[in-house]
Structures are given as C-alpha cells and as structure tokens.
Amino acid sequence: MKTQRLTPLDVSTIKIVYNTPVTNASIADLMKALDGVTMNYPNTKQVSLYINSPGGDMDAGYAGYEAIKNFSLSIETVNLSQVASAATLLYCAAPNRRSMPDALFLLHPAALTMHNVSGDLKPNDIKTLSQSLSMGNNFFASIYKSCTKYDEAELDTILSSEANRKLLYYKEAQAEGLITQAATDMKPTDVAYYIN
C-alpha cells in the first residue's frame, strides 16, 4: 500500500507488518518485501518492521534474522503484540528495537516436532534430535547475547528447560536490554507491506 500522491522517489518511510508464524514461506515474503523496498523506493530513510508472531521454525527464524541484520537501510523492529520463540530472532536483528506498552516477549528453549520419527526411537534418532536441539539453543544463545543483558549462565538456565522460560513485559524487557527505545507509538509511513 502506498500514499497515492507520492512517487517512488518521494517515499522515505516504510512500514512492514509481519503478523504470522515464522515459516519458510513467511520469511520468503519478508525477504521479498525487503527487496521490494530497496528496488522500488531508492530514497527510503527508515523501515519499521512491526512483529506479531507466536514464533515457529528455528531455521526460518535464523534466515530472517540474517536478512534483517544485513539489510542495507536503517531498520527498526517493533513488538506489535507478541514476539515469541523464533520470532525473537527477527526482533533482535535490528539495532533499534521498540515495543507497544502491553506487548509481551517469550524466550524459551528450542523445540522439535518429530516429523521423521515413527515407531520406536533408535539410539541414532536420539543423538540426531539432541544435536538439532543444541543447534537451535546455540542460535538463541548467540543472538540473545547480542540483544539482551543476560549473561551466559542466565541464558543457559533460560534455554535448559521450558520451566525456566522468560515471559517478559515492557518494563522487564527494557531493563534486560531487549527494548532499546522508549517510544510506543505506531509511526505514520509513506508505504506499507503486510505479511499475514
């Protein structure tokens, strides 16, 4: 969506609303939106990525993290309502991070759906599942080190068990460094993309 009076060269602010679980398809749509910004609006100064997501696929989340982190323009992430699980990777990718005042964050250990396991588990199945979970927790830990004030021991605790998960509201998320800017408004923009 675009303000009708503006030409592509007049556009300076863009909003992307990511209102969906983290999947390969939704991250592909996010990458298309980011590419669309750079290809269609060369004078863009600011991109705001509003996220409302329960999380989802870790690998897709990490791909989205890299796409946002390496985006060529100034980008901020905003927690619109819920940023949970793999969606925290998207949120943490931007240096400037805001949140609506009643939004929440969920930090917890990686989990796996056992699509490839049927019947009895074999020793190699257990080893493969354990390696996959470790890899997911390593993604979480390395990214959370860069976007929170939690130290290594605290992150190990959070990622060791679902019982130790962190459900953070605005003030605690701000105190832990997850939120970097106090503003809680939804800024007007020249162009908007919606990913549902």
Short mmCIF file of C-alpha atoms in Angstrom, two decimals, residues 51-52 78-83 98-105 167-171 173 179 182-185:
data_model
loop_
_atom_site.label_atom_id
_atom_site.label_comp_id
_atom_site.label_asym_id
_atom_site.label_seq_id
_atom_site.Cartn_x
_atom_site.Cartn_y
_atom_site.Cartn_z
CA ILE A 51 6.08 -8.02 14.50
CA ASN A 52 3.19 -10.00 15.97
CA VAL A 78 8.66 -3.12 16.92
CA ASN A 79 6.81 -5.65 19.06
CA LEU A 80 3.23 -5.01 18.00
CA SER A 81 1.64 -7.51 20.40
CA GLN A 82 3.65 -10.73 20.79
CA VAL A 83 7.20 -11.67 19.86
CA ARG A 98 10.73 -0.68 20.23
CA SER A 99 7.57 -2.21 21.71
CA MET A 100 3.93 -1.39 22.29
CA PRO A 101 3.32 -0.92 26.03
CA ASP A 102 1.29 -4.11 26.62
CA ALA A 103 3.17 -6.39 24.24
CA LEU A 104 4.99 -9.47 25.51
CA PHE A 105 8.12 -11.44 24.68
CA LEU A 167 7.88 -14.18 29.69
CA LEU A 168 8.78 -10.51 29.56
CA TYR A 169 6.52 -7.49 29.51
CA TYR A 170 7.59 -3.97 28.56
CA LYS A 171 9.44 -2.82 31.69
CA ALA A 173 12.21 -6.35 28.51
CA ILE A 179 13.85 -2.92 24.05
CA ALA A 182 11.09 4.01 24.80
CA ALA A 183 8.67 5.17 22.09
CA THR A 184 5.46 3.12 21.97
CA ASP A 185 3.60 4.73 19.07
#
